[in-house]
mmCIF file of N, CA, C and O in Angstrom:
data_model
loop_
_atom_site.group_PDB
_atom_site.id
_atom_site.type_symbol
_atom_site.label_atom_id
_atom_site.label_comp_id
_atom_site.label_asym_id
_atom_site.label_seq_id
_atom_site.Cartn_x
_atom_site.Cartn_y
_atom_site.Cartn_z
ATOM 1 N N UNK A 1 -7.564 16.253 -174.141
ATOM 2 C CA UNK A 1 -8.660 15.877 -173.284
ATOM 3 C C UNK A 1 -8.419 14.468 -172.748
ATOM 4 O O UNK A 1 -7.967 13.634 -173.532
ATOM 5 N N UNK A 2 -8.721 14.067 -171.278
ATOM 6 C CA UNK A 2 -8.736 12.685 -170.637
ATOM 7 C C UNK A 2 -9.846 11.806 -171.284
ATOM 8 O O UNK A 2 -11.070 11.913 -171.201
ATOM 9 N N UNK A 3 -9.227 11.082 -171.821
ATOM 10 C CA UNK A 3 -10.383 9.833 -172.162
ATOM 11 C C UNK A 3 -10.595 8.708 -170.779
ATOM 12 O O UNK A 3 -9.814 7.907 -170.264
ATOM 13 N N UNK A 4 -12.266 9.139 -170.425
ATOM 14 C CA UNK A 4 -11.984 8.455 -169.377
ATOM 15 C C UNK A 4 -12.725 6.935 -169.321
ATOM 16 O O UNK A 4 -13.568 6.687 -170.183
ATOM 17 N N UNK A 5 -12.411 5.955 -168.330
ATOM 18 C CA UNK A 5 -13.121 4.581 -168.590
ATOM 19 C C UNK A 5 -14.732 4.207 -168.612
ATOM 20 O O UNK A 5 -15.312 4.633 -167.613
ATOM 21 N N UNK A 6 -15.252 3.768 -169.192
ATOM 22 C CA UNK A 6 -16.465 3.131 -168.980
ATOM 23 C C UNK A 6 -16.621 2.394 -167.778
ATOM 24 O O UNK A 6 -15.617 2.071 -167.143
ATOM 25 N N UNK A 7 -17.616 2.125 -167.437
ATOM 26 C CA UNK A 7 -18.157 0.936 -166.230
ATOM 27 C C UNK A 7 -17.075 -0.510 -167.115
ATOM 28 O O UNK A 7 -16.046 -1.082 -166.753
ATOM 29 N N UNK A 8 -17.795 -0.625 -168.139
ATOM 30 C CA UNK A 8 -17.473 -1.737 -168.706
ATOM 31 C C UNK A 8 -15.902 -2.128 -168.971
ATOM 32 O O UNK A 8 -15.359 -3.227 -168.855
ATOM 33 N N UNK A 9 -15.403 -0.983 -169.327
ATOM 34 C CA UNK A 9 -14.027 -0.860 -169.097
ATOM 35 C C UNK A 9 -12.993 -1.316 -167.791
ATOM 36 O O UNK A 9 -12.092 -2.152 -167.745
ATOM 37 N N UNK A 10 -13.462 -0.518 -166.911
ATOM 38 C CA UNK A 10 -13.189 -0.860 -165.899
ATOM 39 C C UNK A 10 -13.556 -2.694 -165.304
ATOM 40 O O UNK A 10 -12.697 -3.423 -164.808
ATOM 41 N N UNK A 11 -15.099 -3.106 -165.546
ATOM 42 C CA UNK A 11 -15.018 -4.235 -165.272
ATOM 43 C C UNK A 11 -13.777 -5.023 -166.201
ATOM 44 O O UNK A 11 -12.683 -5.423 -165.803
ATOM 45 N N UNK A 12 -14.241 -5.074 -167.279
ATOM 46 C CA UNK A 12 -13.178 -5.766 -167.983
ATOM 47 C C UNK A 12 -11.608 -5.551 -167.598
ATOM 48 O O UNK A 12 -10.897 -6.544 -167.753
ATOM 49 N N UNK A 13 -11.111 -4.590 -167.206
ATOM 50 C CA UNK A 13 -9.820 -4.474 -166.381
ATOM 51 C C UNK A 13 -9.617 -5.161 -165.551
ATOM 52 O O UNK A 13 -8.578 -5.818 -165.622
ATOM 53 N N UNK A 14 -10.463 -5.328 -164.434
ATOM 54 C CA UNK A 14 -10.517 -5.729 -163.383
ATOM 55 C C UNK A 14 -10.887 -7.736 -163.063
ATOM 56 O O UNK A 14 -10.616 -8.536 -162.168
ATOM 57 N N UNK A 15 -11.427 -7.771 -164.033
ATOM 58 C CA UNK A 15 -11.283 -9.205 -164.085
ATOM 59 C C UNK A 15 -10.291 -9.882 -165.478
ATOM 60 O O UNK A 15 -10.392 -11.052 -165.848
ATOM 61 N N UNK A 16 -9.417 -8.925 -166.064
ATOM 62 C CA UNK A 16 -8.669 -9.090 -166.251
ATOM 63 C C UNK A 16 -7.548 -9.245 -165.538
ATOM 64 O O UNK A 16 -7.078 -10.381 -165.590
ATOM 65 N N UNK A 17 -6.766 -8.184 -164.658
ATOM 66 C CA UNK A 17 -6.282 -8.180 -163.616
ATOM 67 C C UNK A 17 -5.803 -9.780 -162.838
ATOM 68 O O UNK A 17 -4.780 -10.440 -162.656
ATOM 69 N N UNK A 18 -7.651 -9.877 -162.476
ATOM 70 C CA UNK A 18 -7.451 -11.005 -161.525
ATOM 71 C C UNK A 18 -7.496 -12.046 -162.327
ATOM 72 O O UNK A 18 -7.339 -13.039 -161.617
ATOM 73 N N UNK A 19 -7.645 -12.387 -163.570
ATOM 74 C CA UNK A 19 -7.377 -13.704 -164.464
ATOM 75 C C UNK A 19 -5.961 -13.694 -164.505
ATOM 76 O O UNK A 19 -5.561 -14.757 -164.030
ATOM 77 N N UNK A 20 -5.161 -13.073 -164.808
ATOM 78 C CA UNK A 20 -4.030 -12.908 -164.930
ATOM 79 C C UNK A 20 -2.823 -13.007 -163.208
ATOM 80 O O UNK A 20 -1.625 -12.883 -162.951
ATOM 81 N N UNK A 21 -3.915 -13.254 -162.569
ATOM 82 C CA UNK A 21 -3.177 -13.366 -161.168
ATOM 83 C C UNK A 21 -3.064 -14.988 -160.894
ATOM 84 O O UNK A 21 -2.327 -15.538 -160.075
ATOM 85 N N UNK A 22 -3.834 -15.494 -161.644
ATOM 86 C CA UNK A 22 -3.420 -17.441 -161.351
ATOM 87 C C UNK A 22 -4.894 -17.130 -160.435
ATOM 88 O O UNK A 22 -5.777 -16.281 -160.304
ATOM 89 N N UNK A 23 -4.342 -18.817 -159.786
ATOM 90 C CA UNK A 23 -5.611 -19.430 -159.078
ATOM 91 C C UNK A 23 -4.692 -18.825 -157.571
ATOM 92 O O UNK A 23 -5.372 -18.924 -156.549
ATOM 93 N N UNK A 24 -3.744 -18.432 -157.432
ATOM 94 C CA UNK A 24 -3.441 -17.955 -155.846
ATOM 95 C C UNK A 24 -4.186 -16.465 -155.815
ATOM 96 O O UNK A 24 -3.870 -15.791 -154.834
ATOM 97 N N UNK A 25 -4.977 -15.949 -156.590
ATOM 98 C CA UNK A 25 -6.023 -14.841 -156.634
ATOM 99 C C UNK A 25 -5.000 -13.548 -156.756
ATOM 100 O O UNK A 25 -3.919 -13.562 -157.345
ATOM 101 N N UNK A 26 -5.516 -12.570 -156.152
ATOM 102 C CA UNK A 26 -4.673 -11.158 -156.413
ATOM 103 C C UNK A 26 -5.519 -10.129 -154.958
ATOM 104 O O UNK A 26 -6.736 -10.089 -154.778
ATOM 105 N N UNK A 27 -4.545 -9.455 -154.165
ATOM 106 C CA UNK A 27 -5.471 -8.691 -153.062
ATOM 107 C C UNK A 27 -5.278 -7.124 -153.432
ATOM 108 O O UNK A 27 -4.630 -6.392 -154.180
ATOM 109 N N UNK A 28 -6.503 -7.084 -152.171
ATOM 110 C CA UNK A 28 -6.558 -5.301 -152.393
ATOM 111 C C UNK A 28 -5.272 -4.539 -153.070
ATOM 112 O O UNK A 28 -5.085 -4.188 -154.235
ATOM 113 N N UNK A 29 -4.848 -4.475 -152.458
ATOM 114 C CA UNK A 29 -3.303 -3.550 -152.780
ATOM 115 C C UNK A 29 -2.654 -3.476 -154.459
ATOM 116 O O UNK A 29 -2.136 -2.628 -155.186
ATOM 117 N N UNK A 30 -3.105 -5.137 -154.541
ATOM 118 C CA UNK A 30 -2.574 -5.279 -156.049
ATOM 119 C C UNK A 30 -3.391 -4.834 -156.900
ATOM 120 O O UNK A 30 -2.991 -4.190 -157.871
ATOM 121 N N UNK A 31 -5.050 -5.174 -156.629
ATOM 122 C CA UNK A 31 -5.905 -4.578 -157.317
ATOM 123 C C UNK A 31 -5.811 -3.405 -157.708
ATOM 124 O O UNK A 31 -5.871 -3.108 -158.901
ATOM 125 N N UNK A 32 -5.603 -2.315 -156.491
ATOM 126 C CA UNK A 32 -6.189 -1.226 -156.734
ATOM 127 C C UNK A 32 -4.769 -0.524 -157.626
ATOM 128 O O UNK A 32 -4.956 0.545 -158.207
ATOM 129 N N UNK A 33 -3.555 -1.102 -157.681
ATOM 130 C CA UNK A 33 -2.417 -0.476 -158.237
ATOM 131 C C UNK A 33 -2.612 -1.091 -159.836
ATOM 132 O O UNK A 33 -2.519 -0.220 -160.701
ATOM 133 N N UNK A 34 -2.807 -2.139 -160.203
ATOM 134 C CA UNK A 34 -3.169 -2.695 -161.406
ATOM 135 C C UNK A 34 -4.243 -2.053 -162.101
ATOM 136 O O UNK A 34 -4.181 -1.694 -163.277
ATOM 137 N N UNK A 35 -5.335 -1.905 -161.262
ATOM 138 C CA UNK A 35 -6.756 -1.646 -161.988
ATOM 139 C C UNK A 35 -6.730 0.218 -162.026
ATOM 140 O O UNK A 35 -7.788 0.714 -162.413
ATOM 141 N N UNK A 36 -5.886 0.957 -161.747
ATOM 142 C CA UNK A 36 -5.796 2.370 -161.634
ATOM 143 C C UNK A 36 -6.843 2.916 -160.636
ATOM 144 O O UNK A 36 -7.241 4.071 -160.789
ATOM 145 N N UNK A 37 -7.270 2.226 -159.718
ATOM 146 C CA UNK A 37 -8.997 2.863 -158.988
ATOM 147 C C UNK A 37 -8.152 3.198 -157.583
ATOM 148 O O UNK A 37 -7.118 2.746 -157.091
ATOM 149 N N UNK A 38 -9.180 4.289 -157.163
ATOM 150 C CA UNK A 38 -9.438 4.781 -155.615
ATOM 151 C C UNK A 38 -10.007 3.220 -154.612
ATOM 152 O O UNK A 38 -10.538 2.169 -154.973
ATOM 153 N N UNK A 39 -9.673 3.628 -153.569
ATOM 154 C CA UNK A 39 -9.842 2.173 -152.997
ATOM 155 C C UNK A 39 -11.877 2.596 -152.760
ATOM 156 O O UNK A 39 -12.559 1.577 -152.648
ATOM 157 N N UNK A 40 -12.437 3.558 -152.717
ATOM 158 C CA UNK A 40 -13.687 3.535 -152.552
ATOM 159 C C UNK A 40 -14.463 3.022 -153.558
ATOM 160 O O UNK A 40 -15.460 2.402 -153.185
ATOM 161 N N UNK A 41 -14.157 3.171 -155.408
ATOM 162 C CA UNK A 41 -14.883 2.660 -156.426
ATOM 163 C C UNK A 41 -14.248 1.276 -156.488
ATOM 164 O O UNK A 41 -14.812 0.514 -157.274
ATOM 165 N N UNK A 42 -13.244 0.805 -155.861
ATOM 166 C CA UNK A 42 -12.880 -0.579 -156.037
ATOM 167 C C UNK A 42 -13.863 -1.203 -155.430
ATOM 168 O O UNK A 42 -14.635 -2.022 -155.930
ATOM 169 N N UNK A 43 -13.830 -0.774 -154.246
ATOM 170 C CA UNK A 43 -15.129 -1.563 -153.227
ATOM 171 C C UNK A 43 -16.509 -1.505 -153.759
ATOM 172 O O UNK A 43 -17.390 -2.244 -153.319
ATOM 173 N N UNK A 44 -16.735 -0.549 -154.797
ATOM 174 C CA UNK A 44 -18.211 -0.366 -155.413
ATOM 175 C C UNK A 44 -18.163 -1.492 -156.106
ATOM 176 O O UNK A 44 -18.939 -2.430 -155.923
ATOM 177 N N UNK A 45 -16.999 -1.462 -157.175
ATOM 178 C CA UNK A 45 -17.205 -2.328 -157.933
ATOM 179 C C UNK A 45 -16.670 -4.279 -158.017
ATOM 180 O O UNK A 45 -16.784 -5.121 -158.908
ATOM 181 N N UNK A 46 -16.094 -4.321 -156.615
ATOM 182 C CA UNK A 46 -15.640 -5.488 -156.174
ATOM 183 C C UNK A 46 -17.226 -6.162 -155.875
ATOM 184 O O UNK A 46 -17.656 -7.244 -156.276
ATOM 185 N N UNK A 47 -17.962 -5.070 -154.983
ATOM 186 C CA UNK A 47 -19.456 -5.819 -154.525
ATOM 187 C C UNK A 47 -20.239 -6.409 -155.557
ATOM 188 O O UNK A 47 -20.932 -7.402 -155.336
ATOM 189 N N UNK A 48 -20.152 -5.676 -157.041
ATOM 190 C CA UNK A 48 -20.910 -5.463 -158.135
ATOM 191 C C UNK A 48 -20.260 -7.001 -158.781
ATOM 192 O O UNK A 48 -21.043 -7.819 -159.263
ATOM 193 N N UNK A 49 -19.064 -7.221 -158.737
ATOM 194 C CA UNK A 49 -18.437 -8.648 -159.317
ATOM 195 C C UNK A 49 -18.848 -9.811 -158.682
ATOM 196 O O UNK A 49 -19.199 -10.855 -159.232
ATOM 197 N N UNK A 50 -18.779 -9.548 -157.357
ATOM 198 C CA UNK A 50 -18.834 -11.184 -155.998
ATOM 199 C C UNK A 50 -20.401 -11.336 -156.645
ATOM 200 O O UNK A 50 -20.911 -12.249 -157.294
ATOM 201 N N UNK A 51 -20.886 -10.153 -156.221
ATOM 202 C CA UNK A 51 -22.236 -10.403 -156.392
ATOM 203 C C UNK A 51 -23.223 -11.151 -157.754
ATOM 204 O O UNK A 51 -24.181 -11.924 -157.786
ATOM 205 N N UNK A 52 -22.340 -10.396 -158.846
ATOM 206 C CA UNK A 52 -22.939 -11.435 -159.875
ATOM 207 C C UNK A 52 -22.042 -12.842 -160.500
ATOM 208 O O UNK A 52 -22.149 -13.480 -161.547
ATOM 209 N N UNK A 53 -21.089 -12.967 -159.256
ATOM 210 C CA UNK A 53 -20.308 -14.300 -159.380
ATOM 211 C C UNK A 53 -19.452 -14.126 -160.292
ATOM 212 O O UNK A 53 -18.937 -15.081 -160.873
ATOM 213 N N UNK A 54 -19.136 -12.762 -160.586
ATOM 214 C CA UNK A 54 -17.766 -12.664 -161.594
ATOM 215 C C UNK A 54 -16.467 -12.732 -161.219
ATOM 216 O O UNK A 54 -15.551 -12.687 -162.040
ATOM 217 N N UNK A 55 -16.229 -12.887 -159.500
ATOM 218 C CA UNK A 55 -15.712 -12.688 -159.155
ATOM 219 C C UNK A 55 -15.581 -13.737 -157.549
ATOM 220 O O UNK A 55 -16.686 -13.975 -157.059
ATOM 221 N N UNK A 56 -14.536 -14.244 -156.881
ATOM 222 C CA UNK A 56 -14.653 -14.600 -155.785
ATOM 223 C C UNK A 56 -13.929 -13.656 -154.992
ATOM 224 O O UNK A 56 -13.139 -12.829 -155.449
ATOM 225 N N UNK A 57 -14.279 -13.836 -153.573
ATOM 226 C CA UNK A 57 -13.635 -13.312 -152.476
ATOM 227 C C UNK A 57 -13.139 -14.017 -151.455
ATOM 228 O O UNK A 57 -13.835 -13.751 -150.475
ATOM 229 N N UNK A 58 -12.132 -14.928 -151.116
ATOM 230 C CA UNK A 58 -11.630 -15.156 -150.148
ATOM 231 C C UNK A 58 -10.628 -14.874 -149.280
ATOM 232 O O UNK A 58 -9.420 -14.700 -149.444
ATOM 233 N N UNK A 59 -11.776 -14.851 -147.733
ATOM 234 C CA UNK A 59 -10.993 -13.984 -146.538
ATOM 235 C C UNK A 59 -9.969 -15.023 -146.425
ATOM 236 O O UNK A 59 -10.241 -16.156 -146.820
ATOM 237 N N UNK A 60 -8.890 -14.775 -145.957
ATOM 238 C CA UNK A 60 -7.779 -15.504 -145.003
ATOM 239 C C UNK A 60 -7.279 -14.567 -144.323
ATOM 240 O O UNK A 60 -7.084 -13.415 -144.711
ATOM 241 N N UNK A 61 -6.928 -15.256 -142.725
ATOM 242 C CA UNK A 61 -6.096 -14.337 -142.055
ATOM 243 C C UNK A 61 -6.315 -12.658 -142.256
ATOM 244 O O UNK A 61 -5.462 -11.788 -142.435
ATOM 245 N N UNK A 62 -7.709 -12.556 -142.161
ATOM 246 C CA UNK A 62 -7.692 -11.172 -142.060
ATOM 247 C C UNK A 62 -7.848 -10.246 -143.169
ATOM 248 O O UNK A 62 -8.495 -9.198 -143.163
ATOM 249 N N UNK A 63 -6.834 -11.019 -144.615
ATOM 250 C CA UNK A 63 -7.108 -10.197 -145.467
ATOM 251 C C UNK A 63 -7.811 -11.122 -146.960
ATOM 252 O O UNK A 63 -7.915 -12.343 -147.073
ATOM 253 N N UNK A 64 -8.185 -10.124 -147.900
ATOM 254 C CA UNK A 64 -9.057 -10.517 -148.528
ATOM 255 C C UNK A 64 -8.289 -10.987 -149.904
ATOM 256 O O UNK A 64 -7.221 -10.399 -150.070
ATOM 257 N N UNK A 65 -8.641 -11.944 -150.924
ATOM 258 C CA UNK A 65 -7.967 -11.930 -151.692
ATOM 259 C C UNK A 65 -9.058 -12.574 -152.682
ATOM 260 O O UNK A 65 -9.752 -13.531 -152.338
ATOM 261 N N UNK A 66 -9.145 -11.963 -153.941
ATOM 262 C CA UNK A 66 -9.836 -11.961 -155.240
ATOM 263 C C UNK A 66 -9.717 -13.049 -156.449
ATOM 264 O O UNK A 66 -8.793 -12.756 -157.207
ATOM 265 N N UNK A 67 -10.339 -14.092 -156.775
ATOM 266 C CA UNK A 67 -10.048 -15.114 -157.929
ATOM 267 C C UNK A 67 -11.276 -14.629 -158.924
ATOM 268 O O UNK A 67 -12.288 -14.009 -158.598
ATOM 269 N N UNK A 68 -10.946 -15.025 -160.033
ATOM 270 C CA UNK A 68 -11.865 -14.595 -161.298
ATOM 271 C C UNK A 68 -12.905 -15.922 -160.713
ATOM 272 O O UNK A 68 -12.497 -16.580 -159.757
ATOM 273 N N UNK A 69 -13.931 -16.175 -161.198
ATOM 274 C CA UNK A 69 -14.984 -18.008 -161.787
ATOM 275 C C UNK A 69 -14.519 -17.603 -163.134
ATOM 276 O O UNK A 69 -13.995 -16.676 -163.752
ATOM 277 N N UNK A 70 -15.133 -19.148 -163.289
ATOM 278 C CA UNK A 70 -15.521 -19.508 -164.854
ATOM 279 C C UNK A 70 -16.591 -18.588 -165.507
ATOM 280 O O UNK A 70 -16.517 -18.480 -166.731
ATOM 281 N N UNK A 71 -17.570 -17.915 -164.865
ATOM 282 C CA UNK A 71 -18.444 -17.068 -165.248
ATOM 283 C C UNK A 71 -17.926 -15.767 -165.649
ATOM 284 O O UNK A 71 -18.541 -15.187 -166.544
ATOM 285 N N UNK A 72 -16.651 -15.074 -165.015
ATOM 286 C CA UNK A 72 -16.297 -14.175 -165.132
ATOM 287 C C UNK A 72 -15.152 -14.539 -166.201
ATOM 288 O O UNK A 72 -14.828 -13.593 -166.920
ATOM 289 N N UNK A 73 -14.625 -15.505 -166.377
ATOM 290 C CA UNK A 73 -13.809 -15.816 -167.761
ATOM 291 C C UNK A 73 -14.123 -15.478 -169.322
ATOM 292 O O UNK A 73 -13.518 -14.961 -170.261
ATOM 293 N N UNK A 74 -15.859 -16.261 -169.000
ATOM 294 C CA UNK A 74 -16.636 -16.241 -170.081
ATOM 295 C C UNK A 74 -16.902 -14.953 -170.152
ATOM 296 O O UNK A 74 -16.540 -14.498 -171.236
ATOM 297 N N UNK A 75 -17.499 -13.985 -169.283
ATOM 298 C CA UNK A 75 -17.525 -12.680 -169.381
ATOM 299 C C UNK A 75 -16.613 -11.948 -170.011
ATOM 300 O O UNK A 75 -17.106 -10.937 -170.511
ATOM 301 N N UNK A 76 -15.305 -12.092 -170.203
ATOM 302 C CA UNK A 76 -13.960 -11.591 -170.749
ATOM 303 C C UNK A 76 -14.048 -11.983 -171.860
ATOM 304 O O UNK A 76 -13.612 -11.079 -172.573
ATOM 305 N N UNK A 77 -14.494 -13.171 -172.719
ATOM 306 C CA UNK A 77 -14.337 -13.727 -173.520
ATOM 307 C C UNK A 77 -15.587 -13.195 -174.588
ATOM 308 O O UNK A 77 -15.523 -13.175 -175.817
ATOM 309 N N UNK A 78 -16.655 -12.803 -173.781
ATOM 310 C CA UNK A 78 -17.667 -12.077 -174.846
ATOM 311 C C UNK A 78 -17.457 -10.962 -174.688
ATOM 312 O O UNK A 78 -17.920 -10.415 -175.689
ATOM 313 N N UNK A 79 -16.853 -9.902 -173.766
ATOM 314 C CA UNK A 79 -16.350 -8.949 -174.249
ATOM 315 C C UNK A 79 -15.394 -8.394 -175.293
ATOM 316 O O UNK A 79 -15.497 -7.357 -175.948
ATOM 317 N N UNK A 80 -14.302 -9.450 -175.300
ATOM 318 C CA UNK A 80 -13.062 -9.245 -176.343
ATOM 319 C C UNK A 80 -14.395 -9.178 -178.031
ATOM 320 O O UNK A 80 -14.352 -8.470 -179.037
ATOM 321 N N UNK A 81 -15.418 -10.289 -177.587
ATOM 322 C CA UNK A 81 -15.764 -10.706 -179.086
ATOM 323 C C UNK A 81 -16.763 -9.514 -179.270
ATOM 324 O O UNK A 81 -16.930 -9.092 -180.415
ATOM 325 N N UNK A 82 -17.280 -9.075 -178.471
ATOM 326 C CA UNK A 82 -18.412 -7.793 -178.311
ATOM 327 C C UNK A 82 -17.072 -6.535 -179.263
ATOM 328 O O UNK A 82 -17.333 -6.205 -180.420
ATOM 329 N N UNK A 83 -15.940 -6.074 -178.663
ATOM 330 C CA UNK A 83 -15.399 -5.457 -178.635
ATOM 331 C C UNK A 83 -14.632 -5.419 -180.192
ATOM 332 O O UNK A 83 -14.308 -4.436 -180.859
ATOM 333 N N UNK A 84 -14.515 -6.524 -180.418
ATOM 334 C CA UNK A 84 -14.000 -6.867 -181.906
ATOM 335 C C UNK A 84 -15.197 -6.334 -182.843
ATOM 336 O O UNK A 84 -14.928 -5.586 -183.783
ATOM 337 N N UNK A 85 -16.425 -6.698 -182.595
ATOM 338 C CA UNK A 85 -17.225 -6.342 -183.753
ATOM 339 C C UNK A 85 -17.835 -4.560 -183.809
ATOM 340 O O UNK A 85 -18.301 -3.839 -184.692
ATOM 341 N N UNK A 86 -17.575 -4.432 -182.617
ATOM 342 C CA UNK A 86 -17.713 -2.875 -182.452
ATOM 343 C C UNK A 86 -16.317 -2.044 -182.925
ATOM 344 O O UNK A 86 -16.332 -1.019 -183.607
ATOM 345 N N UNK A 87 -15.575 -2.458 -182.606
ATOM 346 C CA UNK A 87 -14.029 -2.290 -183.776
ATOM 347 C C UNK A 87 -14.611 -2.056 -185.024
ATOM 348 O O UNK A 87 -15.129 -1.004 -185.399
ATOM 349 N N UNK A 88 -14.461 -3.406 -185.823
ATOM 350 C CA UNK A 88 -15.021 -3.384 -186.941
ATOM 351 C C UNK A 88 -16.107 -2.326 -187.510
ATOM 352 O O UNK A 88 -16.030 -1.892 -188.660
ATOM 353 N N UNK A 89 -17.050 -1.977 -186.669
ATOM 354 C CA UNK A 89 -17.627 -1.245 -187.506
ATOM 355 C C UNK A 89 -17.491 0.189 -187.111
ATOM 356 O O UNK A 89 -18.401 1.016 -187.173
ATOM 357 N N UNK A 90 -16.149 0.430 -186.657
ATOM 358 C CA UNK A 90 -15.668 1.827 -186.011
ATOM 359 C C UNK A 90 -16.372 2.088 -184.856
ATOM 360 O O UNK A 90 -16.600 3.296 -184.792
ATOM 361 N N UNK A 91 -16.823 1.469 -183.899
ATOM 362 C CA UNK A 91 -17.436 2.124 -183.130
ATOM 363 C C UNK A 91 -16.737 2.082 -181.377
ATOM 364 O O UNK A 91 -16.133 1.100 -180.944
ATOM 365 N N UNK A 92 -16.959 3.199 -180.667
ATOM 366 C CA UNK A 92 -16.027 2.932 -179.326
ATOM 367 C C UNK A 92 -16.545 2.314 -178.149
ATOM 368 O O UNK A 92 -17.024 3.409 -177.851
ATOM 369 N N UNK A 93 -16.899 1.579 -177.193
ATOM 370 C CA UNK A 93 -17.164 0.824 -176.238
ATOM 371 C C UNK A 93 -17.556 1.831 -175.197
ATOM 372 O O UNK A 93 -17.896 1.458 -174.074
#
């Protein structure tokens, strides 16, 4: 059987992704090959990041390119610790 991702999963991928891209950000193309998504739930969930500042978006020249904030760092950082204690007590995310 496919084990498939959570919302949360997926966020956490995805601003993983772009933490891991530096401060020169990471664009569409890379996203959507890194993060495993259709380019339509990327865009669901790209709006869902800018929007609660987990995420930046800057246009240049046309195309768009993605940096984590500090908000969305910290977000990664209580997930790993969320994720550890749900480990611990066997449980799956």
């Amino acid at each position: 059987m496919v084990a498939y991702r959570t919302s949360m999963q997926i966020v956490r991928d995805l601003l993983t992704v772009t933490e891991e891209s530096g401060m020169n950000g990471i664009n569409v193309t890379s996203l959507l090959t890194k993060a495993n998504l259709s380019h339509s739930r990327l865009s669901k969930f790209i709006d869902n990041l800018t929007g609660a500042g987990l995420m930046n978006k800057i246009e240049y020249d046309g195309k768009n390119t993605f940096v984590i904030t500090s908000k969305g760092k910290q977000y990664l950082e209580t997930y790993e610790r969320f994720q550890n204690l749900a480990d611990s007590f066997g449980l799956e995310l």
